[in-house]
GROMACS .gro file of N, CA and C in nm:
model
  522
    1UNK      N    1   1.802  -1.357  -3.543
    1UNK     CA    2   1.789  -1.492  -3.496
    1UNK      C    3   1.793  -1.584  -3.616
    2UNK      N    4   1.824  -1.677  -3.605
    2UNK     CA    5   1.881  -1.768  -3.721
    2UNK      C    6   1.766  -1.937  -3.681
    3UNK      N    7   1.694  -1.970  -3.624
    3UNK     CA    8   1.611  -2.055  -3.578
    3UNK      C    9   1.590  -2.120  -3.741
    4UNK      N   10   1.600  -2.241  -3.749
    4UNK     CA   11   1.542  -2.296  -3.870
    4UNK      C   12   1.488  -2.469  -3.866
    5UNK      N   13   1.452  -2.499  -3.973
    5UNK     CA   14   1.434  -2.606  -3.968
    5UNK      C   15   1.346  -2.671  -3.881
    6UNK      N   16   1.208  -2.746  -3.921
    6UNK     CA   17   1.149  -2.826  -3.874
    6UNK      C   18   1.114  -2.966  -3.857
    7UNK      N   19   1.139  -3.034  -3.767
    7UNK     CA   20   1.144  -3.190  -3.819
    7UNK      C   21   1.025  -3.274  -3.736
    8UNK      N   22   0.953  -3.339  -3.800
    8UNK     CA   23   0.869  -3.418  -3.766
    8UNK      C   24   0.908  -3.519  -3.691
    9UNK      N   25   0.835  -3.540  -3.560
    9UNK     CA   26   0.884  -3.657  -3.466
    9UNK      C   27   0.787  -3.740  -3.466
   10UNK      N   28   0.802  -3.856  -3.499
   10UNK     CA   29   0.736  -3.966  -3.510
   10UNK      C   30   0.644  -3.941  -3.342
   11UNK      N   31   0.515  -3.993  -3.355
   11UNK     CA   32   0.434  -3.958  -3.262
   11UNK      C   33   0.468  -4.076  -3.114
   12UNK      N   34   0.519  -4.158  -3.158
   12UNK     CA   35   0.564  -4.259  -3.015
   12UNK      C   36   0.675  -4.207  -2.978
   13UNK      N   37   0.726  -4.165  -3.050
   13UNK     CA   38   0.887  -4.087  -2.986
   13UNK      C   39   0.839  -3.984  -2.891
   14UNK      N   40   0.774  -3.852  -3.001
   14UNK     CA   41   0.698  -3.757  -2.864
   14UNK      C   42   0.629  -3.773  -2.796
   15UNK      N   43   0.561  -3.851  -2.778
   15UNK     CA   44   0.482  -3.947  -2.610
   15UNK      C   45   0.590  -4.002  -2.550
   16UNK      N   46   0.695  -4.060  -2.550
   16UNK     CA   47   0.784  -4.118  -2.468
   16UNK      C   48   0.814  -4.014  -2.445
   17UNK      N   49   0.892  -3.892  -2.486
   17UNK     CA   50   0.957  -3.802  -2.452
   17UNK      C   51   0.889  -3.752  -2.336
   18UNK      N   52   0.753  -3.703  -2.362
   18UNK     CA   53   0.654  -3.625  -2.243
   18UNK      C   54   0.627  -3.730  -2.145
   19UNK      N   55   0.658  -3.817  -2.142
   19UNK     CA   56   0.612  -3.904  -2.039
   19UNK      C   57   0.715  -3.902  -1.948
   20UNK      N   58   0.867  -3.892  -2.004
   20UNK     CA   59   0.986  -3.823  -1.926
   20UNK      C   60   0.952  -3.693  -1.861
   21UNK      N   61   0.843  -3.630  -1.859
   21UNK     CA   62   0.811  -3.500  -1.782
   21UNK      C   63   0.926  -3.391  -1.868
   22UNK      N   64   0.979  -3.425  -1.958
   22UNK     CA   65   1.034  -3.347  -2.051
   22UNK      C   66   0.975  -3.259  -2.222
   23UNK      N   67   1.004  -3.145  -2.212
   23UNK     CA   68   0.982  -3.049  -2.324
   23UNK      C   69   1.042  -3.130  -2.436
   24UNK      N   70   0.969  -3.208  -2.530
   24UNK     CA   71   1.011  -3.211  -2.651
   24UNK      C   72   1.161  -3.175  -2.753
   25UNK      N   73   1.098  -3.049  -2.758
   25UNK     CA   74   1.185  -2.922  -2.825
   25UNK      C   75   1.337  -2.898  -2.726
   26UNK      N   76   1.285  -2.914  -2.637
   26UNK     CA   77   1.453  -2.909  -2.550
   26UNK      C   78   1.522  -3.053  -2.568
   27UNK      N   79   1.436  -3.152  -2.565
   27UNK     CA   80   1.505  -3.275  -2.534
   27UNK      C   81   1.570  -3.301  -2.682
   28UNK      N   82   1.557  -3.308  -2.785
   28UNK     CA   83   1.577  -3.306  -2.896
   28UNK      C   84   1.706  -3.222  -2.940
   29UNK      N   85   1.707  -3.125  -2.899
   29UNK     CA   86   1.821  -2.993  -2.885
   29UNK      C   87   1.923  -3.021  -2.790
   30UNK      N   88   1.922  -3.102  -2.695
   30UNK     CA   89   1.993  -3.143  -2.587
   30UNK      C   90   2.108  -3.252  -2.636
   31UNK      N   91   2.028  -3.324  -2.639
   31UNK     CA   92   2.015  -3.493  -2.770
   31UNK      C   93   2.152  -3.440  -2.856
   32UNK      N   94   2.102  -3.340  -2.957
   32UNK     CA   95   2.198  -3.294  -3.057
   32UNK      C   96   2.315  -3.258  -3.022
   33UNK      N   97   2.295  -3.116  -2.945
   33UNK     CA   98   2.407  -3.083  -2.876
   33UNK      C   99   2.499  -3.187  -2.824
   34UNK      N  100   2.479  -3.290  -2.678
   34UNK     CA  101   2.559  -3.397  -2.690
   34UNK      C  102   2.613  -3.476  -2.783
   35UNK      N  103   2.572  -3.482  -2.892
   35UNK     CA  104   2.596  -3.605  -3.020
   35UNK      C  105   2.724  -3.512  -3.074
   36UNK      N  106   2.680  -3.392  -3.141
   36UNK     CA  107   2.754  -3.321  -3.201
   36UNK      C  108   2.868  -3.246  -3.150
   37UNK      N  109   2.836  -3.228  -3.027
   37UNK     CA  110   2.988  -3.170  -2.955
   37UNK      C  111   3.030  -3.061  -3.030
   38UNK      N  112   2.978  -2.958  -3.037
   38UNK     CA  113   2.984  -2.807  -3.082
   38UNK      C  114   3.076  -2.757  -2.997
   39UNK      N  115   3.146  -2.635  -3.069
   39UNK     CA  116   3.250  -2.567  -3.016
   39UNK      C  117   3.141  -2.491  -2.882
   40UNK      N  118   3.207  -2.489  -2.808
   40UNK     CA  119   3.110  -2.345  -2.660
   40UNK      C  120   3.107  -2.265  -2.730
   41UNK      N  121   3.144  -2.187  -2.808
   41UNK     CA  122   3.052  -2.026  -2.881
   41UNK      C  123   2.943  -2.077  -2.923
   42UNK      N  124   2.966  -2.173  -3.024
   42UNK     CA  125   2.815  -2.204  -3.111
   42UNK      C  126   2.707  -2.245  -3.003
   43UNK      N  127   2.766  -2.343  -2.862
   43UNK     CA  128   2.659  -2.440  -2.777
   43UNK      C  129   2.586  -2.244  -2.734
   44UNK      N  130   2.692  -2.231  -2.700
   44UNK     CA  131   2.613  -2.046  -2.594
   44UNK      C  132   2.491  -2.006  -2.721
   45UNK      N  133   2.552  -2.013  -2.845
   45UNK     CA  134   2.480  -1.926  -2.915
   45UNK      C  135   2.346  -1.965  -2.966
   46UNK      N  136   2.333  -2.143  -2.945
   46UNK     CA  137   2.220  -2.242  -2.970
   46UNK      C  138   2.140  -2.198  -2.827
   47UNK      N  139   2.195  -2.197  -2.689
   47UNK     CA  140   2.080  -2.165  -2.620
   47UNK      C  141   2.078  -1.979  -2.589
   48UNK      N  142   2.112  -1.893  -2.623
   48UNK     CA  143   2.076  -1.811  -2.694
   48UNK      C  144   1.992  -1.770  -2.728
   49UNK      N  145   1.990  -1.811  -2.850
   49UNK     CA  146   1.870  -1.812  -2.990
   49UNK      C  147   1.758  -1.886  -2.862
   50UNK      N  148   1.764  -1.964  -2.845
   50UNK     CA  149   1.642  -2.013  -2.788
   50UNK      C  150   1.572  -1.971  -2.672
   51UNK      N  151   1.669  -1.882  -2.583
   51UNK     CA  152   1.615  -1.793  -2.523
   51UNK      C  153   1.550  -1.665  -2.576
   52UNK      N  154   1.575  -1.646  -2.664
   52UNK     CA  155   1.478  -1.544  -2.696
   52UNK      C  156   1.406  -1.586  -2.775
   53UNK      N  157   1.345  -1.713  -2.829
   53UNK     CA  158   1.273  -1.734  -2.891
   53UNK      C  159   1.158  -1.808  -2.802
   54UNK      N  160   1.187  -1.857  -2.691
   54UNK     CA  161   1.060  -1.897  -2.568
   54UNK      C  162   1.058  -1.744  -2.506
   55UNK      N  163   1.116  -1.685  -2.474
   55UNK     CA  164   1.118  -1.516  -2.437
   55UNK      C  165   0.990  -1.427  -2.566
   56UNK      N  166   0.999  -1.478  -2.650
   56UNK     CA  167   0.896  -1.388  -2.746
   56UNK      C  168   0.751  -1.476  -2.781
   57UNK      N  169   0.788  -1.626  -2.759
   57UNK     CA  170   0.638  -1.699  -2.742
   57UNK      C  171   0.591  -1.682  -2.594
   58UNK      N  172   0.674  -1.649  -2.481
   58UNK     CA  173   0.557  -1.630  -2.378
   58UNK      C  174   0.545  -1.563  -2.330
   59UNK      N  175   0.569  -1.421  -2.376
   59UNK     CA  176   0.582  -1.273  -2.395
   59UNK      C  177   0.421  -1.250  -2.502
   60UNK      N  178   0.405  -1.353  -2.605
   60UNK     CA  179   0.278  -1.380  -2.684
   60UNK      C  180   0.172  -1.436  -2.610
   61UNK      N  181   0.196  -1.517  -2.516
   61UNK     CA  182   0.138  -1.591  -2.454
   61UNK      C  183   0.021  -1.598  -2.320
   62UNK      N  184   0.107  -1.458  -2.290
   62UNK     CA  185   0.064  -1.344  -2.153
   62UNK      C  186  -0.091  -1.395  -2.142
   63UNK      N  187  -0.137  -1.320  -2.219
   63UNK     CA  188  -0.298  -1.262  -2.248
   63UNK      C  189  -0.370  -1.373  -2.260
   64UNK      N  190  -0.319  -1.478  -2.307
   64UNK     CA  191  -0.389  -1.563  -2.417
   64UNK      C  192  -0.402  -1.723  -2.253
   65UNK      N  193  -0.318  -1.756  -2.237
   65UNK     CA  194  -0.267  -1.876  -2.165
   65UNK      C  195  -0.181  -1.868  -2.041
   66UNK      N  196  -0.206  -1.780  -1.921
   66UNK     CA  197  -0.081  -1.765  -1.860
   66UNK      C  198  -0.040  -1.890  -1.763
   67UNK      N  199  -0.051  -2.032  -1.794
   67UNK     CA  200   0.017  -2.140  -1.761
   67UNK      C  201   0.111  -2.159  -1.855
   68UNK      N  202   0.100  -2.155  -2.005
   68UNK     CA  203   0.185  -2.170  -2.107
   68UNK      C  204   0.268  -2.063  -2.145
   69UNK      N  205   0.243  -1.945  -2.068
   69UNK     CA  206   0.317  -1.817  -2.086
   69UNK      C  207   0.456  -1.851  -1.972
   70UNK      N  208   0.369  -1.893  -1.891
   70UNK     CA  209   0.495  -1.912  -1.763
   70UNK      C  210   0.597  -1.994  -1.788
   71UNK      N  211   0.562  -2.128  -1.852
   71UNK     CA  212   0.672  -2.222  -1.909
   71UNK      C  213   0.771  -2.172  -1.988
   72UNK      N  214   0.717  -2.079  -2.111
   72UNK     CA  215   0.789  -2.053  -2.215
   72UNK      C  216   0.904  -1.953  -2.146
   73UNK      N  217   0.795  -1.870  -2.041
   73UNK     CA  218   0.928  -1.749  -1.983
   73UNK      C  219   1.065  -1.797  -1.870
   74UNK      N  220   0.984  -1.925  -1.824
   74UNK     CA  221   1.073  -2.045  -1.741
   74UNK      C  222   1.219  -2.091  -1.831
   75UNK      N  223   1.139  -2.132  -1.979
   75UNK     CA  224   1.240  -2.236  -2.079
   75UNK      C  225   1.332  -2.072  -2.108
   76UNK      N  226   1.326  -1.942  -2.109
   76UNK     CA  227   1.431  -1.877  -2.151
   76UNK      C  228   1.483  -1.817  -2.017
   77UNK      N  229   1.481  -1.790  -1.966
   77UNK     CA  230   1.528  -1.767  -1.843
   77UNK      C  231   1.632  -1.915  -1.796
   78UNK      N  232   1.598  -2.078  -1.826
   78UNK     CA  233   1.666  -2.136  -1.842
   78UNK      C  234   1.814  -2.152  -1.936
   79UNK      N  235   1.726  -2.132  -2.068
   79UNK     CA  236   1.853  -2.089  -2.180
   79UNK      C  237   1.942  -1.967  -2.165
   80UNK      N  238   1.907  -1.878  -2.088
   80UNK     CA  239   2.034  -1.818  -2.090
   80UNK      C  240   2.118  -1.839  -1.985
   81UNK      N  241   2.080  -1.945  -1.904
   81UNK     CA  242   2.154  -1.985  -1.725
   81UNK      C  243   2.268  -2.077  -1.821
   82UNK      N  244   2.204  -2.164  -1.925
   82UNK     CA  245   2.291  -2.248  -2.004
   82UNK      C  246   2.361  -2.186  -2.062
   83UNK      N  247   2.355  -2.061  -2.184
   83UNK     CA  248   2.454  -1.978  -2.232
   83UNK      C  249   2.557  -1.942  -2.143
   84UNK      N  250   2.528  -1.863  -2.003
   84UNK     CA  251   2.562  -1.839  -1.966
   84UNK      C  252   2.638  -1.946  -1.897
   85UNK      N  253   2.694  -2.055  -1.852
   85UNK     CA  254   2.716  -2.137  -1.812
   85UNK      C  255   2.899  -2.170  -1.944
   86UNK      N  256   2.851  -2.160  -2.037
   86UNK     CA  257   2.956  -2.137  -2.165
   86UNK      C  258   3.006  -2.054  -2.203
   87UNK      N  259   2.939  -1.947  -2.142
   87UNK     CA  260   2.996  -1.796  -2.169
   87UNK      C  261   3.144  -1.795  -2.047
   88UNK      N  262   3.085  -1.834  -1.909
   88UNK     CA  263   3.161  -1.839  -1.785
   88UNK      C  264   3.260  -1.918  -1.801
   89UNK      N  265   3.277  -2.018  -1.887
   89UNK     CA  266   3.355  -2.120  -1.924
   89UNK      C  267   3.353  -2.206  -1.712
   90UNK      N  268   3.228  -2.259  -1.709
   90UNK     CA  269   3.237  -2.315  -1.611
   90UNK      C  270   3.235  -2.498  -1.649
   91UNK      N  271   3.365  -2.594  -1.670
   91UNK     CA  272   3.373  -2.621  -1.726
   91UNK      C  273   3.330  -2.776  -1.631
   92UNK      N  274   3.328  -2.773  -1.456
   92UNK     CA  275   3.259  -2.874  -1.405
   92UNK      C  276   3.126  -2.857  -1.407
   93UNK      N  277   3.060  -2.742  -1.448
   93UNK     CA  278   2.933  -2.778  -1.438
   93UNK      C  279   2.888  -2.834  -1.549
   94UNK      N  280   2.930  -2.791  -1.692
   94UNK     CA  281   2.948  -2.865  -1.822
   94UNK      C  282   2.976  -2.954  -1.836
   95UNK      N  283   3.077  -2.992  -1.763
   95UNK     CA  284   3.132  -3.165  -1.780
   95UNK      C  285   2.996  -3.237  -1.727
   96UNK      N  286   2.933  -3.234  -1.606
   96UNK     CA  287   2.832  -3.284  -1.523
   96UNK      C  288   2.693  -3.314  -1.675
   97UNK      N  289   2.666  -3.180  -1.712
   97UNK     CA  290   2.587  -3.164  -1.788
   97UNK      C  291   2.578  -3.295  -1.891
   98UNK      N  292   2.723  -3.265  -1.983
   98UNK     CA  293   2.763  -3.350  -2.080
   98UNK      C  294   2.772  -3.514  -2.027
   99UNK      N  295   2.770  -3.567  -1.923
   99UNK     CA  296   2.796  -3.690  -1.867
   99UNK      C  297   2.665  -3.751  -1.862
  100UNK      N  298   2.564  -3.674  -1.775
  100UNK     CA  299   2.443  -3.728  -1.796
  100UNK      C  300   2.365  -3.676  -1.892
  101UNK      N  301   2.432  -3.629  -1.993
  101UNK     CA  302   2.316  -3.546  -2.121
  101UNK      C  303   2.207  -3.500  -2.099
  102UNK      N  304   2.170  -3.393  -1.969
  102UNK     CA  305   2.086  -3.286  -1.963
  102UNK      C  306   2.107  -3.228  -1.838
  103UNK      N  307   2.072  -3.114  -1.799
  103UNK     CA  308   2.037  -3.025  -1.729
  103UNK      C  309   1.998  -3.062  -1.584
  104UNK      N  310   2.043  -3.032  -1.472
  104UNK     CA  311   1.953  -3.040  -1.351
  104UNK      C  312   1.975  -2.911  -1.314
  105UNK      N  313   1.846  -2.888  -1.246
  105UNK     CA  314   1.774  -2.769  -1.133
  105UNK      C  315   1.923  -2.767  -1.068
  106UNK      N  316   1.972  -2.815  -0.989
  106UNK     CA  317   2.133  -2.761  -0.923
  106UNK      C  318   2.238  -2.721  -1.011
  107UNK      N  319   2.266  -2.788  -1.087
  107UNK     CA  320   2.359  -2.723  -1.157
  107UNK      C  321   2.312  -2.621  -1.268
  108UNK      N  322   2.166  -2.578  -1.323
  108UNK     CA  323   2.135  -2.443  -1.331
  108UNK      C  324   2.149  -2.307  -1.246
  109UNK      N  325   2.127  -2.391  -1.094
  109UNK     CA  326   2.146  -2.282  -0.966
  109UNK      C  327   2.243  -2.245  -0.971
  110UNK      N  328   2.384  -2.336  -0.951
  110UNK     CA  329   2.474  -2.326  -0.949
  110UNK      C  330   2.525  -2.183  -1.036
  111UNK      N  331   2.514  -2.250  -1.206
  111UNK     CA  332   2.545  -2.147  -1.279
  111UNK      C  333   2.485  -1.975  -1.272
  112UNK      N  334   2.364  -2.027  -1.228
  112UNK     CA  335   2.305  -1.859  -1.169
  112UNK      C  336   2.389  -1.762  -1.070
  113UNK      N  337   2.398  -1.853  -1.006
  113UNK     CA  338   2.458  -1.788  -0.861
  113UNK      C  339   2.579  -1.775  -0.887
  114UNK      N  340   2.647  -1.824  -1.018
  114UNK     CA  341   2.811  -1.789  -1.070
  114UNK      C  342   2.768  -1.628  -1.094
  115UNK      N  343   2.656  -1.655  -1.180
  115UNK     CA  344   2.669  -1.583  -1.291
  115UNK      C  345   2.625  -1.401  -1.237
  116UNK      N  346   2.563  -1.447  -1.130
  116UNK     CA  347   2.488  -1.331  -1.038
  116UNK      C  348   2.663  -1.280  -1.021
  117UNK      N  349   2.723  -1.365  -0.906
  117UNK     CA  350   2.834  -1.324  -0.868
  117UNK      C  351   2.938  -1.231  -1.003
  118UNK      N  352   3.009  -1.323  -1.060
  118UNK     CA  353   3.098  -1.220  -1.156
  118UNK      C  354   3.009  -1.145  -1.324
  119UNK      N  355   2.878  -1.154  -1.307
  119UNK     CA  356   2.823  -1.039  -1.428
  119UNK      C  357   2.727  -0.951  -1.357
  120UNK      N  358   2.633  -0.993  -1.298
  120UNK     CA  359   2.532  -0.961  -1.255
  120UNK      C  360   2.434  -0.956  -1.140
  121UNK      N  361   2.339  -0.912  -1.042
  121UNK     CA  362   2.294  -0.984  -0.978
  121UNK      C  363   2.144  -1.003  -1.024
  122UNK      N  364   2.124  -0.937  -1.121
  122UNK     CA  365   1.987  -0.971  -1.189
  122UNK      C  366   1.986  -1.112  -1.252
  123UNK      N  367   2.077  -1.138  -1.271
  123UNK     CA  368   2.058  -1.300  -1.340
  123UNK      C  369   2.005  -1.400  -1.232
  124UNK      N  370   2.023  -1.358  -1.101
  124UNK     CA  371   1.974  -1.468  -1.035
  124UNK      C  372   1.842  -1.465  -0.972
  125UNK      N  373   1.837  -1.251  -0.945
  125UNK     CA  374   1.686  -1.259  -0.986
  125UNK      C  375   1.575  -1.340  -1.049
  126UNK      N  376   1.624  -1.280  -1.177
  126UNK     CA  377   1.541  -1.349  -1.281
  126UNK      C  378   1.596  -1.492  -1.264
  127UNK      N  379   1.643  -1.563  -1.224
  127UNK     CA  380   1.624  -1.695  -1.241
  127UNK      C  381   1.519  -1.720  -1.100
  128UNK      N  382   1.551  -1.682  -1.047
  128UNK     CA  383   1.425  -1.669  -0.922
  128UNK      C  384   1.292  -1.620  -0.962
  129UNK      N  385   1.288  -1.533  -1.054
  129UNK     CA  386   1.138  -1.500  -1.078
  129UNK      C  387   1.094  -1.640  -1.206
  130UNK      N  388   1.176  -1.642  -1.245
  130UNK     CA  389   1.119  -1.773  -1.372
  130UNK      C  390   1.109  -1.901  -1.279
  131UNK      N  391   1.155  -1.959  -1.187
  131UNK     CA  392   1.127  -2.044  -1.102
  131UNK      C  393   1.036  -2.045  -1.075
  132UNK      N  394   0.970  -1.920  -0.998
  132UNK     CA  395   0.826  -1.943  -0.959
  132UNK      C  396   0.721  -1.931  -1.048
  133UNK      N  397   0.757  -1.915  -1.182
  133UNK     CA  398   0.681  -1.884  -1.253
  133UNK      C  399   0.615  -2.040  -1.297
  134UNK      N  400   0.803  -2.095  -1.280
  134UNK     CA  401   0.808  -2.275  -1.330
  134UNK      C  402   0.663  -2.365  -1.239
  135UNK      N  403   0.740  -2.319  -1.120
  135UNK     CA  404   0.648  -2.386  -1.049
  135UNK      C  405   0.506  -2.353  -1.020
  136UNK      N  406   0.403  -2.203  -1.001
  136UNK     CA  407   0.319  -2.186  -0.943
  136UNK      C  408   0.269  -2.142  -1.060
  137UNK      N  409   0.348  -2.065  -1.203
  137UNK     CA  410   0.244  -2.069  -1.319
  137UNK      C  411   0.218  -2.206  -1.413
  138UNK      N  412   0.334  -2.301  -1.384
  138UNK     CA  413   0.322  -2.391  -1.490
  138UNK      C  414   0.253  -2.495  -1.456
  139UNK      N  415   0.347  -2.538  -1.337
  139UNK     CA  416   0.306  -2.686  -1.274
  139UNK      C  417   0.158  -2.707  -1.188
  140UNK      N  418   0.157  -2.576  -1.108
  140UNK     CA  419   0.067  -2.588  -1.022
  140UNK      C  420  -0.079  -2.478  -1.080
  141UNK      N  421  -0.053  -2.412  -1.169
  141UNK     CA  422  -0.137  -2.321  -1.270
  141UNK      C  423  -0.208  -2.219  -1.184
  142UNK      N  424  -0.160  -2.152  -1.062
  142UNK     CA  425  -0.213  -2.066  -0.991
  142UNK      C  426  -0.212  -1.922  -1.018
  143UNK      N  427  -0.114  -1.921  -1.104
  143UNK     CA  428  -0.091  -1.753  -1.144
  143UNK      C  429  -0.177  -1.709  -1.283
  144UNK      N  430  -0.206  -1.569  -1.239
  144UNK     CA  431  -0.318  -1.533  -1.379
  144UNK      C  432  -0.198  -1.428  -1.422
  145UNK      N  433  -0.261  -1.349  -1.583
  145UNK     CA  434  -0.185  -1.309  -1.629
  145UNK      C  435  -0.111  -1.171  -1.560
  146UNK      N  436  -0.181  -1.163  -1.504
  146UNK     CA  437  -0.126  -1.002  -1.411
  146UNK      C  438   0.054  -1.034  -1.324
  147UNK      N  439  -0.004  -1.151  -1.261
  147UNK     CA  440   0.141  -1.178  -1.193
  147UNK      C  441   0.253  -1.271  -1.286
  148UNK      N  442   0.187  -1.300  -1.383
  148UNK     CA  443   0.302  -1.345  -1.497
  148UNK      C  444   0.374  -1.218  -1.539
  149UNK      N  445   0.259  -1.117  -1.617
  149UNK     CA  446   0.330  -0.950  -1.640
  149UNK      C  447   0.439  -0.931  -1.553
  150UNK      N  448   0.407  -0.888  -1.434
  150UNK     CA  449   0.521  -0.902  -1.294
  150UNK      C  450   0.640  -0.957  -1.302
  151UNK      N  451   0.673  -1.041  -1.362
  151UNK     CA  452   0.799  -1.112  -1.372
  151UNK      C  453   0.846  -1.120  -1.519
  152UNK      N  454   0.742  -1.082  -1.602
  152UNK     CA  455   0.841  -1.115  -1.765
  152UNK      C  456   0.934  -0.983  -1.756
  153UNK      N  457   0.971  -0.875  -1.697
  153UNK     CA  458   1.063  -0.796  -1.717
  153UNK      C  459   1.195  -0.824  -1.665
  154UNK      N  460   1.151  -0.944  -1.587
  154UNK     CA  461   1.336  -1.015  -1.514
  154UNK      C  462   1.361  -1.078  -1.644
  155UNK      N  463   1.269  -1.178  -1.712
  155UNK     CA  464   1.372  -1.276  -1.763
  155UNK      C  465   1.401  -1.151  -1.878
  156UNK      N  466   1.330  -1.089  -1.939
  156UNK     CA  467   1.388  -0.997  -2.058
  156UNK      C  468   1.480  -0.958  -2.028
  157UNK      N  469   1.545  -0.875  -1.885
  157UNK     CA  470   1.638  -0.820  -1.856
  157UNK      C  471   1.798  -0.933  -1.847
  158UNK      N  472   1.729  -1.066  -1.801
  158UNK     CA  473   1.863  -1.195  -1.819
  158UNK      C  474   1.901  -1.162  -1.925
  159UNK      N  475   1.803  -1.174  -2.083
  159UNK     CA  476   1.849  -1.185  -2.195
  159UNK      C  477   1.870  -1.048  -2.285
  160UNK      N  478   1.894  -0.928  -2.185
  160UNK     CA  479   1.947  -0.841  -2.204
  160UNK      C  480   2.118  -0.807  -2.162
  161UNK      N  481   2.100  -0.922  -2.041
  161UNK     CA  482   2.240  -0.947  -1.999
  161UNK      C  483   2.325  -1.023  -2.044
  162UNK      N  484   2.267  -1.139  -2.105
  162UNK     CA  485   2.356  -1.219  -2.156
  162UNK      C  486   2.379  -1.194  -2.331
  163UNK      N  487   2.282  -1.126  -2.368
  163UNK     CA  488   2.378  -0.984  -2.485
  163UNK      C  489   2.450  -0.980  -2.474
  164UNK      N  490   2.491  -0.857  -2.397
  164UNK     CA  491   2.550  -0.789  -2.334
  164UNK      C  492   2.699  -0.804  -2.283
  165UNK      N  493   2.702  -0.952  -2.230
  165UNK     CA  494   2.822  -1.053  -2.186
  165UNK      C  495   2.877  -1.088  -2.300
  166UNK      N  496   2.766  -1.153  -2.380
  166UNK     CA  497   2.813  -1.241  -2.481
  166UNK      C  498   2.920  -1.123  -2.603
  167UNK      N  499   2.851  -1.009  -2.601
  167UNK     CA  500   2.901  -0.874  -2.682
  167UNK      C  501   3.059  -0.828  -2.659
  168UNK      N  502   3.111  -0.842  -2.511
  168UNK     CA  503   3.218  -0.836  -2.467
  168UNK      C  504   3.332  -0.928  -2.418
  169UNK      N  505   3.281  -1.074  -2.467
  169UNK     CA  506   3.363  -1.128  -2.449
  169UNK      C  507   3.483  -1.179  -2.543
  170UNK      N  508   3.616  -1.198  -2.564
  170UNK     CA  509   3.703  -1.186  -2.686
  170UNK      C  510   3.661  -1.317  -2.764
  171UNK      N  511   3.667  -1.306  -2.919
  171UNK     CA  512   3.649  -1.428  -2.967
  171UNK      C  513   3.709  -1.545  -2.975
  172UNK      N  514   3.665  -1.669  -2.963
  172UNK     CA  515   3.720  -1.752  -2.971
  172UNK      C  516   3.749  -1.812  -2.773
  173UNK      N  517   3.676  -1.704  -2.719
  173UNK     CA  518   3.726  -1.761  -2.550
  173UNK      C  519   3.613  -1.757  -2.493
  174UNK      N  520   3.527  -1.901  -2.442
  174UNK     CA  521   3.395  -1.959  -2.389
  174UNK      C  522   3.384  -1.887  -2.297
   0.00000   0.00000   0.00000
C-alpha cells in the first residue's frame, strides 16, 4: 500500500465538511480526484488503497468501538464498489459521479449489482452486509461487536475480489 502524506485541515473547513454529514477523509479525496482528473487505473487504484486501508482500521476497531468499526468496514466495502465501478469501465455511472463530484447510494447500487452480475455475486453481498452495517452499526449504533464480526468477512472477501479483477485485467484498459 502506498498511502502517504498528511495534511492539516484548517478546523472551519473540517466542521463545514461534517456538517455536510460527510467523512472528511473521503470528501477531500473526492475533491482531488475531480480537480485532477486521473487516468481510471490510478482513480481504481486510489480507491483501492483506501479500501483496504478502512478494511484494516475497522477490522482494528471490532473490539474496541463497534459503531466506528462499522463505518470504517462501510467506507471499504464502498471503495471497492468505486474501484470497481473503473475497473468495469462503467462510464455513465462515472460521468454522473464526475458531474456532481461525489458518490450517491444509487449509483453505488447500481455499480454493485453490475459488478455482482459480470465478476461476482459476493460483491453485492458484501455491499449488502456493509449497508447494514452503515446503517444499524453506524447511524443508528445498535450492533455490538459480535454482529459486526458477522459481516467483516464479506467486505474482506469484496477486497479479495477486486484483487483479483484488478490482477486480470489487461493494462492500460479501465
Amino acid at each position: 500500500m502506498s498511502l502517504s502524506e498528511a495534511v492539516a485541515i484548517p478546523k472551519v473547513i473540517a466542521d463545514k465538511v461534517r456538517s455536510l454529514s460527510a467523512d472528511l477523509e473521503s470528501y477531500v479525496v473526492e475533491k482531488l480526484l475531480h480537480e485532477l482528473k486521473l487516468d481510471p487505473n490510478d482513480e481504481a487504484r486510489v480507491h483501492f488503497e483506501l479500501a483496504e486501508k478502512y478494511f484494516r482500521e475497522g477490522s482494528e476497531l471490532v473490539d474496541k468501538d463497534s459503531a466506528q468499526a462499522s463505518e470504517k468496514l462501510y467506507k471499504a466495502a464502498e471503495e471497492v464498489v468505486k474501484a470497481l465501478a473503473y475497473n468495469l469501465g462503467l462510464t455513465e455511472v462515472l460521468g454522473r459521479d464526475r458531474e456532481r463530484g461525489r458518490w450517491t447510494v444509487t449509483d453505488l447500487e447500481v455499480v454493485a449489482r453490475e459488478a455482482a452480475r459480470r465478476i461476482d455475486e459476493e460483491i453485492y453481498i458484501g455491499w449488502d452486509r456493509a449497508n447494514y452495517l452503515h446503517v444499524w452499526g453506524f447511524h443508528e449504533g445498535k450492533l455490538d461487536k459480535e454482529a459486526v464480526k458477522e459481516r467483516l468477512p464479506y467486505i474482506e472477501r469484496m477486497i479479495k475480489i477486486l484483487r483479483e479483477a484488478s490482477q486480470k485485467r489487461p493494462p492500460g484498459n479501465p
